[in-house]
Short mmCIF file of C-alpha atoms in Angstrom, two decimals:
data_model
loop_
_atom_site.label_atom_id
_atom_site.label_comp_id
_atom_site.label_asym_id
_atom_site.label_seq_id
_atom_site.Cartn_x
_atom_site.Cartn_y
_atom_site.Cartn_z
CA UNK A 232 -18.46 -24.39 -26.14
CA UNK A 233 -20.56 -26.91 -24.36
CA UNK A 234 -22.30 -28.57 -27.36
CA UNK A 235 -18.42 -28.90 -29.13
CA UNK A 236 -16.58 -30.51 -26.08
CA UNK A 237 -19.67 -32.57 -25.86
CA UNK A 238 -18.95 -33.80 -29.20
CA UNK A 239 -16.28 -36.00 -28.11
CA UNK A 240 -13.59 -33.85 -28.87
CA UNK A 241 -11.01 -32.73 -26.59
CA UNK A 242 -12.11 -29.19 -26.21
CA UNK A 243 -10.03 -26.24 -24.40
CA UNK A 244 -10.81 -22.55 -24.21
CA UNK A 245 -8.26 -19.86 -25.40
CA UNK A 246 -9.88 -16.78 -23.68
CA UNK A 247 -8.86 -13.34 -24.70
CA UNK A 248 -11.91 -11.70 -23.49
CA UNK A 249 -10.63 -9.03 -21.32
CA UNK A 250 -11.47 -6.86 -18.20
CA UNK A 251 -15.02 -6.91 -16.81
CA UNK A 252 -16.89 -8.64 -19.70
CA UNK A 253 -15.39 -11.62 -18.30
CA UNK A 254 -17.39 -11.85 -15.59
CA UNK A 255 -20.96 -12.67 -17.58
CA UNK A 256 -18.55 -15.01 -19.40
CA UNK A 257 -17.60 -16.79 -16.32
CA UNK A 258 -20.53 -16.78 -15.01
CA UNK A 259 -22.47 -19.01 -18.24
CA UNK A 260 -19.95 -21.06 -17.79
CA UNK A 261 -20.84 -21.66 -14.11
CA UNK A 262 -24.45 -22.01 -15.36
CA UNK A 263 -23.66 -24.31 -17.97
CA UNK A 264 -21.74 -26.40 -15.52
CA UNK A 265 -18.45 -26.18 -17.80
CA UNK A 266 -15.93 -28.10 -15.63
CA UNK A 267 -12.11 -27.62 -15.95
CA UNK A 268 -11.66 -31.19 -16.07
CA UNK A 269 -14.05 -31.54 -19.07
CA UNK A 270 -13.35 -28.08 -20.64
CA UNK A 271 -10.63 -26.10 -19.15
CA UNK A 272 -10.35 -22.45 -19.99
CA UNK A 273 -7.07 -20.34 -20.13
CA UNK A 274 -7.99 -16.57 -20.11
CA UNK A 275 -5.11 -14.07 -21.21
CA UNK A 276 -6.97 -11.17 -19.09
CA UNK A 277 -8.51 -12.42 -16.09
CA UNK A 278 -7.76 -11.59 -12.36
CA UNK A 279 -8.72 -11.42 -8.90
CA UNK A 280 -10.58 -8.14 -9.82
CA UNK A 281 -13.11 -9.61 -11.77
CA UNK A 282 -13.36 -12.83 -10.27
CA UNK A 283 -13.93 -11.32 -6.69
CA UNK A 284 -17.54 -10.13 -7.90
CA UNK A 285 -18.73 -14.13 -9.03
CA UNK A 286 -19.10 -17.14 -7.16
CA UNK A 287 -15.58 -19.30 -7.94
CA UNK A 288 -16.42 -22.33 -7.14
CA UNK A 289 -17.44 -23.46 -10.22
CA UNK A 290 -14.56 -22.10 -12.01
CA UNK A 291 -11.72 -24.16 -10.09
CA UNK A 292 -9.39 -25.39 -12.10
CA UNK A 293 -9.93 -23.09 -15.31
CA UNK A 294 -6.45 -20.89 -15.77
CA UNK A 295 -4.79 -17.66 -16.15
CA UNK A 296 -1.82 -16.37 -17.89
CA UNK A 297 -0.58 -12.82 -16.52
CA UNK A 298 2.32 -10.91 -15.37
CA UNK A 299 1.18 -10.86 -11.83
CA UNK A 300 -1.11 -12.36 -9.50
CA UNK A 301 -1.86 -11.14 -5.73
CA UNK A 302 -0.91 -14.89 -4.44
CA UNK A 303 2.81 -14.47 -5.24
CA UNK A 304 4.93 -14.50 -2.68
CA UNK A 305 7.00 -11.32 -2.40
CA UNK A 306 7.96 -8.87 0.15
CA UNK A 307 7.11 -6.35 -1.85
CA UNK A 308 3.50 -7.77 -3.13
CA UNK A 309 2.72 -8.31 0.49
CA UNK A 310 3.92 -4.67 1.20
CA UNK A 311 2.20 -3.14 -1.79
CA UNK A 312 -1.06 -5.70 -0.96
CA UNK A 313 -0.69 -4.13 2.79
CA UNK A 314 -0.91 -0.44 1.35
CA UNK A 315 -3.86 -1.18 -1.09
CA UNK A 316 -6.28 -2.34 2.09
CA UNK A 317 -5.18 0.01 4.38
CA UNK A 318 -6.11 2.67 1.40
CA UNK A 319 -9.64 1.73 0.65
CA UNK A 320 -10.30 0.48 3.80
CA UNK A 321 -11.14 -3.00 2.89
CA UNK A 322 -9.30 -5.89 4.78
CA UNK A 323 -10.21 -8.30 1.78
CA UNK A 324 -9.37 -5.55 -1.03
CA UNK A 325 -7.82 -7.57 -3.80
CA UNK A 326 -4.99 -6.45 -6.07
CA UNK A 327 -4.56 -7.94 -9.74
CA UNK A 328 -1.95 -7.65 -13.00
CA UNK A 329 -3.22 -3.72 -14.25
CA UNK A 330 -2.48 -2.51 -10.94
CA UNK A 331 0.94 -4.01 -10.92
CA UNK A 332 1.12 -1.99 -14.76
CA UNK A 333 0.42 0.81 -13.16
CA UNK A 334 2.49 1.07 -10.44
CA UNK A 335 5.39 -0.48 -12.74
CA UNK A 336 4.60 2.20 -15.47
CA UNK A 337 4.29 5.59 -13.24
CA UNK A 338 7.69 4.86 -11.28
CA UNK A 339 9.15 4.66 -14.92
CA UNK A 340 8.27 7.77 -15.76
CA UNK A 341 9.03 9.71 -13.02
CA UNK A 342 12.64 8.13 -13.26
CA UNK A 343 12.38 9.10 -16.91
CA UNK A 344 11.68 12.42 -16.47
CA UNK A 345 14.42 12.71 -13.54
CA UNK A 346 16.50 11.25 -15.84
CA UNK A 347 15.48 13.97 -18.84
CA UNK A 348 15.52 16.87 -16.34
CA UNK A 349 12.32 17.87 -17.88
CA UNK A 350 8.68 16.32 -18.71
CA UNK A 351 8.74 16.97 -22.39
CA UNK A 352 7.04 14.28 -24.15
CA UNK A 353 9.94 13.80 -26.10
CA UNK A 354 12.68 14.00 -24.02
CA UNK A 355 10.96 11.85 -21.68
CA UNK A 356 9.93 8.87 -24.14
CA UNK A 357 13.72 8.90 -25.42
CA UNK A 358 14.85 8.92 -21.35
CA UNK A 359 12.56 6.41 -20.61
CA UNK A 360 14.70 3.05 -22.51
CA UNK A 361 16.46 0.98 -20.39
CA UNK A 362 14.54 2.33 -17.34
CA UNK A 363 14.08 -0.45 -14.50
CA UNK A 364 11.70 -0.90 -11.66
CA UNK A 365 11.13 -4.14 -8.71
CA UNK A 366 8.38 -6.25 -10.13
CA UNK A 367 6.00 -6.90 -7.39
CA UNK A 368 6.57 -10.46 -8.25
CA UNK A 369 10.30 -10.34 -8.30
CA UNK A 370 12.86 -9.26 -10.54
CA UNK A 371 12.99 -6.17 -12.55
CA UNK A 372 10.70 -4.92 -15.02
CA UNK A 373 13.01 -3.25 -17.78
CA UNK A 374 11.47 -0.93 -20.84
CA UNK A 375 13.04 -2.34 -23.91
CA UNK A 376 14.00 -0.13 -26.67
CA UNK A 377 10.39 -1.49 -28.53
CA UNK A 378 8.30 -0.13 -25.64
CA UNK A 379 7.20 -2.97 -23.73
CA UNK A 380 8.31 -4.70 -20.97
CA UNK A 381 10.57 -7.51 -19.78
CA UNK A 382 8.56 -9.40 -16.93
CA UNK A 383 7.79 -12.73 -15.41
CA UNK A 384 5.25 -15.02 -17.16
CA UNK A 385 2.54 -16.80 -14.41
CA UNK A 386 0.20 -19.26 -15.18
CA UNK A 387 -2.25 -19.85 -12.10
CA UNK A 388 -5.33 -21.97 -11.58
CA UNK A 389 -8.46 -20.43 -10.41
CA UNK A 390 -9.29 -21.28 -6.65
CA UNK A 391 -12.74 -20.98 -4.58
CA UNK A 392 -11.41 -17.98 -2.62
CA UNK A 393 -11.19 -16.08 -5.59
CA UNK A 394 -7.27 -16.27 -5.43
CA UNK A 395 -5.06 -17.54 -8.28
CA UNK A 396 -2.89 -20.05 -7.57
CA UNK A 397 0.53 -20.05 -9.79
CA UNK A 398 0.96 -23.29 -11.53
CA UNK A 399 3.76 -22.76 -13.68
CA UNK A 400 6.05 -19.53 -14.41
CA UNK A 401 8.91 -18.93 -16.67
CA UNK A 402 12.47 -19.25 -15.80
CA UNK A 403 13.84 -15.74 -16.53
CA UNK A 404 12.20 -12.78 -17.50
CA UNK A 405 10.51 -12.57 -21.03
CA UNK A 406 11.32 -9.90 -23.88
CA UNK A 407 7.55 -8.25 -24.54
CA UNK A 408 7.15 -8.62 -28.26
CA UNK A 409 5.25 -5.52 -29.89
CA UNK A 410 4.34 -7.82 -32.55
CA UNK A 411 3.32 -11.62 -33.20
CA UNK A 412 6.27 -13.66 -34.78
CA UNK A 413 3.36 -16.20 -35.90
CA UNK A 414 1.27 -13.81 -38.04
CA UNK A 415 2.34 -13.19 -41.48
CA UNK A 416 0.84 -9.54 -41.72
CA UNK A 417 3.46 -8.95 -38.62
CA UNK A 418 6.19 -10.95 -38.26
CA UNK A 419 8.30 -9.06 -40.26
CA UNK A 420 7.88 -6.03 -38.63
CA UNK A 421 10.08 -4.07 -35.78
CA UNK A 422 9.35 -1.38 -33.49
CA UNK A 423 12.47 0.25 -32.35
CA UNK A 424 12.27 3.47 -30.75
CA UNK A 425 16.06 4.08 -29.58
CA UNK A 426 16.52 6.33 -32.72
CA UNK A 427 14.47 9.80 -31.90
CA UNK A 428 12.17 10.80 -34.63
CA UNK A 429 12.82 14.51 -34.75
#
């Protein structure tokens, strides 16, 4: 990455590296003294999980796209950022987008299976379309009839503290796509599961 943006090319990083192997990743770039003004980096799964273990410092600037981050400003982030401390007993104990999934994900299927009356696989995955929860970041997260989500789209800048600062976000929610629209191998294809497959 270095020896290309030091070509004298404008040089950018599209990072899909994801969980903790992007810590040793973060890290070389720290060693390699990869700026964000001379190389910025936009990682697609990165959060204040994994950057709470490295020095940040030398990664201000570089960006994150995700769903949530702990710096938005919510009453119910600050409630559910509250709850996470006081459970593992850490004052600084940071919170980050899979924990947000999670949460999101469980409360949908318990209102699934109240909705089915039953917790039959089946009964339950045809229950659970249309289901809603509060984002932690605002809105509602809604399960769409191809099994992903309808969220909020972030874009935050890395900060010394280890925070993310939001940058940019989308206006409404956005449709999760179960496939790409730009890949030819996929774009043709749908995932619909309204219609049971008994």
């Amino acid at each position: 990455i270095k020896k290309y943006g030091g070509m004298g090319i404008k040089t950018a990083v599209i990072s899909t590296i994801n969980g903790d192997a992007n810590v040793p990743f973060y890290k070389e770039l720290a060693n390699q003294e990869v700026s964000s003004e001379e190389i910025p980096v936009i990682a697609f799964s990165v959060g204040e999980q994994e950057l709470s273990g490295i020095d940040t410092g030398p990664l201000v600037g570089h960006l994150a796209a995700w769903n949530y981050f702990q710096s938005v400003e919510t009453e119910n982030n600050a409630k559910f950022i509250r709850a996470w401390r006081k459970f593992t007993g850490n004052p600084d104990a940071v919170t980050n987008d899979p924990m947000e999934a999670t949460l999101i994900g469980f409360n949908m299927w318990a209102k699934a299976v109240q909705k089915a009356g039953t917790t039959d696989v089946q009964a339950v995955e045809e229950a659970m379309l249309g289901i809603t929860h509060d984002n932690l970041t605002g809105g509602l997260a809604i399960m769409n009839k191809n099994h992903h989500l309808s969220k909020p789209v972030f874009i935050g800048e890395i900060q010394d503290d280890g925070q993310i600062e939001v940058v940019w976000e989308t206006d409404t929610l956005v449709s999760g796509d179960a496939w790409s629209d730009f890949l030819p191998n996929s774009k043709d294809l749908i995932a619909d599961w309204s219609k049971p497959l008994r």
